[in-house]
């Protein structure tokens, strides 16, 4: 897909107008739909006739959001969900059964790790976690019963890159589905389906909304897989609210502009951080010093908007930097136009044991910044005051 195609699809993809000919897409706040007669009701319920029935199954605003996002990801179909976690749950419950196995990367989003590692085993689905950049570990982990390979790239907060095309080959030789959580890059920067993935999942709560307003999620992929995901969703009900879908539909219109501007801010901040005293290491795929810089830029258009760095002086020094911020928000959320700063060891990764944190590379001096759209000079000023105190 060219940039021009993307831009037009982001604005116009999926739009359907009512007989009022509204220019901006309508928000349909209705839980159900009426039928012309009993025969039509029967045909709609049996699936003989296409059309809306009940909003747990579908709603026109939700359909528009799904079709726009499917177009941007280059997928045949999309199912929107109430949150990113319910997207992942719907993928697992829709496509897997007891006795099957998942291979996933270490350092997945905390709740994803908990879902796969802590909850799914109760239902007979086991997960093996492997390091994101170790292809041999993926090869060694797949088993005859592996049904799903699930990765996030870049990883959070250490920005490790998964080689999407190589892992796609490993998954497919094992007869497994390959799913990528594309939350951090979004389709504006990375198109996993074009690189060989079968499924993309999203927390639309992050960059797709882009202004920290609503929760939402999505699964995008080929029709057969999406039918399985949809069967679970329409029965179990983790569907998105039409209002949230409408906010996300509107968010998609500015996605590429935001992702590019926020990534440019992130690159400027990361390069500047590398030159500051008191910094041990900066983690950002857009920097030449990143060990997988070449791989990152071969599959994503730029470094993205998440920058992590390790300060000297451990937790005390890291908290000083966080507490000195006047512009950035101290919050664990990301994907917002407002820059956020987090100390992972005491928040997102705070429940892990100290050993588990160390094994995951989450040091006491580590800080994660999800860079927004404010002036980079204000962001630097925030960090400078904490680094110098
Ligand atoms: C936030 C997040 C999720 C979960 O999304 P919710 O919308 O909070 O349920 C999943 N994966 C990644 C990478 C995330 O950042």
mmCIF file of N, CA, C and O in Angstrom, residues 77-138:
data_model
loop_
_atom_site.group_PDB
_atom_site.id
_atom_site.type_symbol
_atom_site.label_atom_id
_atom_site.label_comp_id
_atom_site.label_asym_id
_atom_site.label_seq_id
_atom_site.Cartn_x
_atom_site.Cartn_y
_atom_site.Cartn_z
ATOM 1 N N UNK A 77 -10.819 -8.812 7.000
ATOM 2 C CA UNK A 77 -11.919 -8.545 7.927
ATOM 3 C C UNK A 77 -11.369 -8.123 9.277
ATOM 4 O O UNK A 77 -10.210 -8.380 9.609
ATOM 5 N N UNK A 78 -12.237 -7.451 10.038
ATOM 6 C CA UNK A 78 -11.844 -6.961 11.365
ATOM 7 C C UNK A 78 -13.007 -7.176 12.316
ATOM 8 O O UNK A 78 -14.164 -7.012 11.930
ATOM 9 N N UNK A 79 -12.701 -7.558 13.534
ATOM 10 C CA UNK A 79 -13.708 -7.628 14.589
ATOM 11 C C UNK A 79 -13.267 -6.670 15.694
ATOM 12 O O UNK A 79 -12.161 -6.797 16.223
ATOM 13 N N UNK A 80 -14.099 -5.684 16.007
ATOM 14 C CA UNK A 80 -13.768 -4.729 17.066
ATOM 15 C C UNK A 80 -14.255 -5.280 18.400
ATOM 16 O O UNK A 80 -15.266 -5.987 18.465
ATOM 17 N N UNK A 81 -13.528 -4.957 19.462
ATOM 18 C CA UNK A 81 -13.832 -5.487 20.792
ATOM 19 C C UNK A 81 -13.795 -4.365 21.826
ATOM 20 O O UNK A 81 -13.342 -3.257 21.527
ATOM 21 N N UNK A 82 -14.247 -4.690 23.035
ATOM 22 C CA UNK A 82 -14.385 -3.664 24.068
ATOM 23 C C UNK A 82 -13.060 -3.118 24.567
ATOM 24 O O UNK A 82 -13.005 -2.046 25.155
ATOM 25 N N UNK A 83 -11.961 -3.866 24.385
ATOM 26 C CA UNK A 83 -10.642 -3.428 24.848
ATOM 27 C C UNK A 83 -9.597 -4.242 24.100
ATOM 28 O O UNK A 83 -9.942 -5.219 23.413
ATOM 29 N N UNK A 84 -8.347 -3.866 24.277
ATOM 30 C CA UNK A 84 -7.272 -4.655 23.674
ATOM 31 C C UNK A 84 -7.240 -6.059 24.254
ATOM 32 O O UNK A 84 -7.039 -7.045 23.536
ATOM 33 N N UNK A 85 -7.465 -6.168 25.563
ATOM 34 C CA UNK A 85 -7.432 -7.486 26.193
ATOM 35 C C UNK A 85 -8.550 -8.379 25.669
ATOM 36 O O UNK A 85 -8.360 -9.580 25.497
ATOM 37 N N UNK A 86 -9.736 -7.796 25.420
ATOM 38 C CA UNK A 86 -10.803 -8.672 24.918
ATOM 39 C C UNK A 86 -10.547 -9.044 23.459
ATOM 40 O O UNK A 86 -11.061 -10.070 22.989
ATOM 41 N N UNK A 87 -9.733 -8.270 22.743
ATOM 42 C CA UNK A 87 -9.330 -8.683 21.393
ATOM 43 C C UNK A 87 -8.459 -9.936 21.489
ATOM 44 O O UNK A 87 -8.650 -10.909 20.743
ATOM 45 N N UNK A 88 -7.517 -9.915 22.413
ATOM 46 C CA UNK A 88 -6.607 -11.065 22.557
ATOM 47 C C UNK A 88 -7.383 -12.282 23.075
ATOM 48 O O UNK A 88 -7.219 -13.401 22.590
ATOM 49 N N UNK A 89 -8.274 -12.033 24.039
ATOM 50 C CA UNK A 89 -9.110 -13.128 24.555
ATOM 51 C C UNK A 89 -9.957 -13.737 23.433
ATOM 52 O O UNK A 89 -10.040 -14.967 23.305
ATOM 53 N N UNK A 90 -10.561 -12.881 22.608
ATOM 54 C CA UNK A 90 -11.427 -13.386 21.531
ATOM 55 C C UNK A 90 -10.619 -14.181 20.511
ATOM 56 O O UNK A 90 -11.104 -15.189 19.977
ATOM 57 N N UNK A 91 -9.379 -13.732 20.248
ATOM 58 C CA UNK A 91 -8.528 -14.473 19.315
ATOM 59 C C UNK A 91 -8.229 -15.869 19.868
ATOM 60 O O UNK A 91 -8.371 -16.871 19.164
ATOM 61 N N UNK A 92 -7.836 -15.928 21.148
ATOM 62 C CA UNK A 92 -7.460 -17.212 21.744
ATOM 63 C C UNK A 92 -8.689 -18.123 21.859
ATOM 64 O O UNK A 92 -8.664 -19.286 21.454
ATOM 65 N N UNK A 93 -9.790 -17.583 22.389
ATOM 66 C CA UNK A 93 -10.982 -18.413 22.595
ATOM 67 C C UNK A 93 -11.616 -18.812 21.262
ATOM 68 O O UNK A 93 -12.200 -19.889 21.143
ATOM 69 N N UNK A 94 -11.512 -17.941 20.286
ATOM 70 C CA UNK A 94 -12.136 -18.240 18.994
ATOM 71 C C UNK A 94 -11.374 -19.272 18.182
ATOM 72 O O UNK A 94 -11.966 -20.022 17.420
ATOM 73 N N UNK A 95 -10.040 -19.291 18.330
ATOM 74 C CA UNK A 95 -9.254 -20.141 17.424
ATOM 75 C C UNK A 95 -8.644 -21.357 18.108
ATOM 76 O O UNK A 95 -8.082 -22.207 17.422
ATOM 77 N N UNK A 96 -8.721 -21.447 19.453
ATOM 78 C CA UNK A 96 -7.994 -22.526 20.137
ATOM 79 C C UNK A 96 -8.909 -23.385 20.984
ATOM 80 O O UNK A 96 -10.007 -22.988 21.340
ATOM 81 N N UNK A 97 -8.392 -24.582 21.335
ATOM 82 C CA UNK A 97 -9.132 -25.435 22.270
ATOM 83 C C UNK A 97 -8.159 -26.059 23.263
ATOM 84 O O UNK A 97 -6.919 -25.986 23.073
ATOM 85 N N UNK A 98 -8.718 -26.671 24.293
ATOM 86 C CA UNK A 98 -7.898 -27.285 25.345
ATOM 87 C C UNK A 98 -6.940 -28.291 24.719
ATOM 88 O O UNK A 98 -7.295 -29.000 23.772
ATOM 89 N N UNK A 99 -5.720 -28.319 25.249
ATOM 90 C CA UNK A 99 -4.714 -29.246 24.743
ATOM 91 C C UNK A 99 -3.795 -28.599 23.714
ATOM 92 O O UNK A 99 -2.799 -29.195 23.321
ATOM 93 N N UNK A 100 -4.154 -27.376 23.286
ATOM 94 C CA UNK A 100 -3.294 -26.694 22.309
ATOM 95 C C UNK A 100 -2.333 -25.739 23.029
ATOM 96 O O UNK A 100 -2.470 -25.463 24.219
ATOM 97 N N UNK A 101 -1.379 -25.219 22.263
ATOM 98 C CA UNK A 101 -0.217 -24.553 22.850
ATOM 99 C C UNK A 101 0.069 -23.241 22.124
ATOM 100 O O UNK A 101 -0.163 -23.125 20.927
ATOM 101 N N UNK A 102 0.567 -22.267 22.885
ATOM 102 C CA UNK A 102 0.926 -20.951 22.344
ATOM 103 C C UNK A 102 2.422 -20.730 22.543
ATOM 104 O O UNK A 102 2.971 -21.123 23.579
ATOM 105 N N UNK A 103 3.077 -20.099 21.577
ATOM 106 C CA UNK A 103 4.431 -19.573 21.783
ATOM 107 C C UNK A 103 4.300 -18.050 21.753
ATOM 108 O O UNK A 103 3.735 -17.500 20.800
ATOM 109 N N UNK A 104 4.794 -17.388 22.797
ATOM 110 C CA UNK A 104 4.667 -15.927 22.869
ATOM 111 C C UNK A 104 5.983 -15.330 23.338
ATOM 112 O O UNK A 104 6.819 -16.023 23.927
ATOM 113 N N UNK A 105 6.136 -14.031 23.073
ATOM 114 C CA UNK A 105 7.388 -13.378 23.491
ATOM 115 C C UNK A 105 7.352 -12.995 24.968
ATOM 116 O O UNK A 105 6.307 -12.641 25.507
ATOM 117 N N UNK A 106 8.511 -13.058 25.583
ATOM 118 C CA UNK A 106 8.718 -12.520 26.934
ATOM 119 C C UNK A 106 8.400 -11.038 26.890
ATOM 120 O O UNK A 106 8.628 -10.402 25.883
ATOM 121 N N UNK A 107 7.954 -10.509 28.008
ATOM 122 C CA UNK A 107 7.813 -9.061 28.053
ATOM 123 C C UNK A 107 6.638 -8.565 27.252
ATOM 124 O O UNK A 107 6.597 -7.409 26.856
ATOM 125 N N UNK A 108 5.635 -9.440 27.002
ATOM 126 C CA UNK A 108 4.368 -8.953 26.441
ATOM 127 C C UNK A 108 3.766 -7.965 27.429
ATOM 128 O O UNK A 108 4.110 -7.974 28.614
ATOM 129 N N UNK A 109 2.836 -7.160 26.966
ATOM 130 C CA UNK A 109 2.017 -6.319 27.838
ATOM 131 C C UNK A 109 1.571 -7.170 29.047
ATOM 132 O O UNK A 109 1.208 -8.340 28.879
ATOM 133 N N UNK A 110 1.632 -6.595 30.261
ATOM 134 C CA UNK A 110 1.433 -7.355 31.492
ATOM 135 C C UNK A 110 0.178 -8.209 31.513
ATOM 136 O O UNK A 110 0.218 -9.391 31.874
ATOM 137 N N UNK A 111 -0.957 -7.631 31.097
ATOM 138 C CA UNK A 111 -2.206 -8.392 31.146
ATOM 139 C C UNK A 111 -2.204 -9.505 30.101
ATOM 140 O O UNK A 111 -2.805 -10.564 30.317
ATOM 141 N N UNK A 112 -1.523 -9.298 28.970
ATOM 142 C CA UNK A 112 -1.442 -10.359 27.954
ATOM 143 C C UNK A 112 -0.652 -11.536 28.504
ATOM 144 O O UNK A 112 -1.009 -12.700 28.297
ATOM 145 N N UNK A 113 0.438 -11.211 29.196
ATOM 146 C CA UNK A 113 1.250 -12.254 29.829
ATOM 147 C C UNK A 113 0.437 -13.035 30.848
ATOM 148 O O UNK A 113 0.494 -14.254 30.923
ATOM 149 N N UNK A 114 -0.358 -12.281 31.629
ATOM 150 C CA UNK A 114 -1.173 -12.887 32.674
ATOM 151 C C UNK A 114 -2.275 -13.755 32.068
ATOM 152 O O UNK A 114 -2.553 -14.855 32.547
ATOM 153 N N UNK A 115 -2.880 -13.261 30.986
ATOM 154 C CA UNK A 115 -3.941 -14.031 30.323
ATOM 155 C C UNK A 115 -3.391 -15.364 29.804
ATOM 156 O O UNK A 115 -3.974 -16.424 30.054
ATOM 157 N N UNK A 116 -2.253 -15.281 29.079
ATOM 158 C CA UNK A 116 -1.707 -16.501 28.475
ATOM 159 C C UNK A 116 -1.038 -17.396 29.512
ATOM 160 O O UNK A 116 -1.190 -18.617 29.487
ATOM 161 N N UNK A 117 -0.292 -16.771 30.433
ATOM 162 C CA UNK A 117 0.494 -17.563 31.375
ATOM 163 C C UNK A 117 -0.267 -17.945 32.631
ATOM 164 O O UNK A 117 0.023 -18.973 33.257
ATOM 165 N N UNK A 118 -1.260 -17.139 33.041
ATOM 166 C CA UNK A 118 -1.931 -17.367 34.321
ATOM 167 C C UNK A 118 -3.357 -17.876 34.201
ATOM 168 O O UNK A 118 -3.820 -18.656 35.036
ATOM 169 N N UNK A 119 -4.083 -17.427 33.189
ATOM 170 C CA UNK A 119 -5.512 -17.776 33.114
ATOM 171 C C UNK A 119 -5.777 -18.920 32.137
ATOM 172 O O UNK A 119 -6.491 -19.868 32.457
ATOM 173 N N UNK A 120 -5.200 -18.850 30.924
ATOM 174 C CA UNK A 120 -5.506 -19.879 29.930
ATOM 175 C C UNK A 120 -5.094 -21.293 30.367
ATOM 176 O O UNK A 120 -5.776 -22.260 29.981
ATOM 177 N N UNK A 121 -4.029 -21.470 31.167
ATOM 178 C CA UNK A 121 -3.708 -22.838 31.611
ATOM 179 C C UNK A 121 -4.870 -23.513 32.345
ATOM 180 O O UNK A 121 -5.032 -24.733 32.289
ATOM 181 N N UNK A 122 -5.744 -22.714 33.001
ATOM 182 C CA UNK A 122 -6.907 -23.296 33.679
ATOM 183 C C UNK A 122 -7.847 -23.963 32.685
ATOM 184 O O UNK A 122 -8.671 -24.788 33.044
ATOM 185 N N UNK A 123 -7.751 -23.535 31.402
ATOM 186 C CA UNK A 123 -8.623 -24.093 30.365
ATOM 187 C C UNK A 123 -7.844 -25.019 29.432
ATOM 188 O O UNK A 123 -8.288 -25.311 28.321
ATOM 189 N N UNK A 124 -6.663 -25.432 29.891
ATOM 190 C CA UNK A 124 -5.907 -26.427 29.133
ATOM 191 C C UNK A 124 -5.085 -25.864 27.984
ATOM 192 O O UNK A 124 -4.668 -26.601 27.094
ATOM 193 N N UNK A 125 -4.862 -24.562 27.970
ATOM 194 C CA UNK A 125 -4.021 -23.960 26.915
ATOM 195 C C UNK A 125 -2.740 -23.442 27.574
ATOM 196 O O UNK A 125 -2.794 -22.575 28.445
ATOM 197 N N UNK A 126 -1.611 -24.017 27.169
ATOM 198 C CA UNK A 126 -0.323 -23.660 27.778
ATOM 199 C C UNK A 126 0.437 -22.715 26.857
ATOM 200 O O UNK A 126 0.303 -22.792 25.634
ATOM 201 N N UNK A 127 1.270 -21.861 27.457
ATOM 202 C CA UNK A 127 2.102 -20.950 26.668
ATOM 203 C C UNK A 127 3.563 -21.099 27.041
ATOM 204 O O UNK A 127 3.891 -21.209 28.223
ATOM 205 N N UNK A 128 4.435 -21.125 26.028
ATOM 206 C CA UNK A 128 5.876 -21.053 26.248
ATOM 207 C C UNK A 128 6.325 -19.649 25.864
ATOM 208 O O UNK A 128 6.011 -19.189 24.759
ATOM 209 N N UNK A 129 7.017 -18.966 26.774
ATOM 210 C CA UNK A 129 7.494 -17.612 26.492
ATOM 211 C C UNK A 129 8.947 -17.667 26.033
ATOM 212 O O UNK A 129 9.761 -18.378 26.631
ATOM 213 N N UNK A 130 9.267 -16.916 24.990
ATOM 214 C CA UNK A 130 10.626 -16.924 24.429
ATOM 215 C C UNK A 130 11.122 -15.486 24.260
ATOM 216 O O UNK A 130 10.318 -14.557 24.134
ATOM 217 N N UNK A 131 12.457 -15.289 24.253
ATOM 218 C CA UNK A 131 12.985 -13.939 24.027
ATOM 219 C C UNK A 131 12.640 -13.437 22.619
ATOM 220 O O UNK A 131 12.731 -14.196 21.650
ATOM 221 N N UNK A 132 12.243 -12.172 22.525
ATOM 222 C CA UNK A 132 11.722 -11.615 21.274
ATOM 223 C C UNK A 132 12.692 -11.716 20.102
ATOM 224 O O UNK A 132 12.283 -11.893 18.958
ATOM 225 N N UNK A 133 13.995 -11.601 20.385
ATOM 226 C CA UNK A 133 14.941 -11.533 19.268
ATOM 227 C C UNK A 133 15.678 -12.853 19.033
ATOM 228 O O UNK A 133 16.633 -12.906 18.267
ATOM 229 N N UNK A 134 15.223 -13.952 19.664
ATOM 230 C CA UNK A 134 15.936 -15.227 19.560
ATOM 231 C C UNK A 134 15.143 -16.213 18.695
ATOM 232 O O UNK A 134 14.272 -16.942 19.168
ATOM 233 N N UNK A 135 15.463 -16.241 17.388
ATOM 234 C CA UNK A 135 14.704 -17.095 16.463
ATOM 235 C C UNK A 135 14.850 -18.577 16.811
ATOM 236 O O UNK A 135 13.908 -19.357 16.666
ATOM 237 N N UNK A 136 16.056 -18.976 17.312
ATOM 238 C CA UNK A 136 16.236 -20.382 17.700
ATOM 239 C C UNK A 136 15.304 -20.757 18.846
ATOM 240 O O UNK A 136 14.817 -21.892 18.904
ATOM 241 N N UNK A 137 15.064 -19.804 19.743
ATOM 242 C CA UNK A 137 14.151 -20.088 20.850
ATOM 243 C C UNK A 137 12.730 -20.310 20.336
ATOM 244 O O UNK A 137 12.009 -21.181 20.833
ATOM 245 N N UNK A 138 12.313 -19.553 19.299
ATOM 246 C CA UNK A 138 10.993 -19.794 18.690
ATOM 247 C C UNK A 138 10.955 -21.203 18.095
ATOM 248 O O UNK A 138 10.002 -21.944 18.291
#
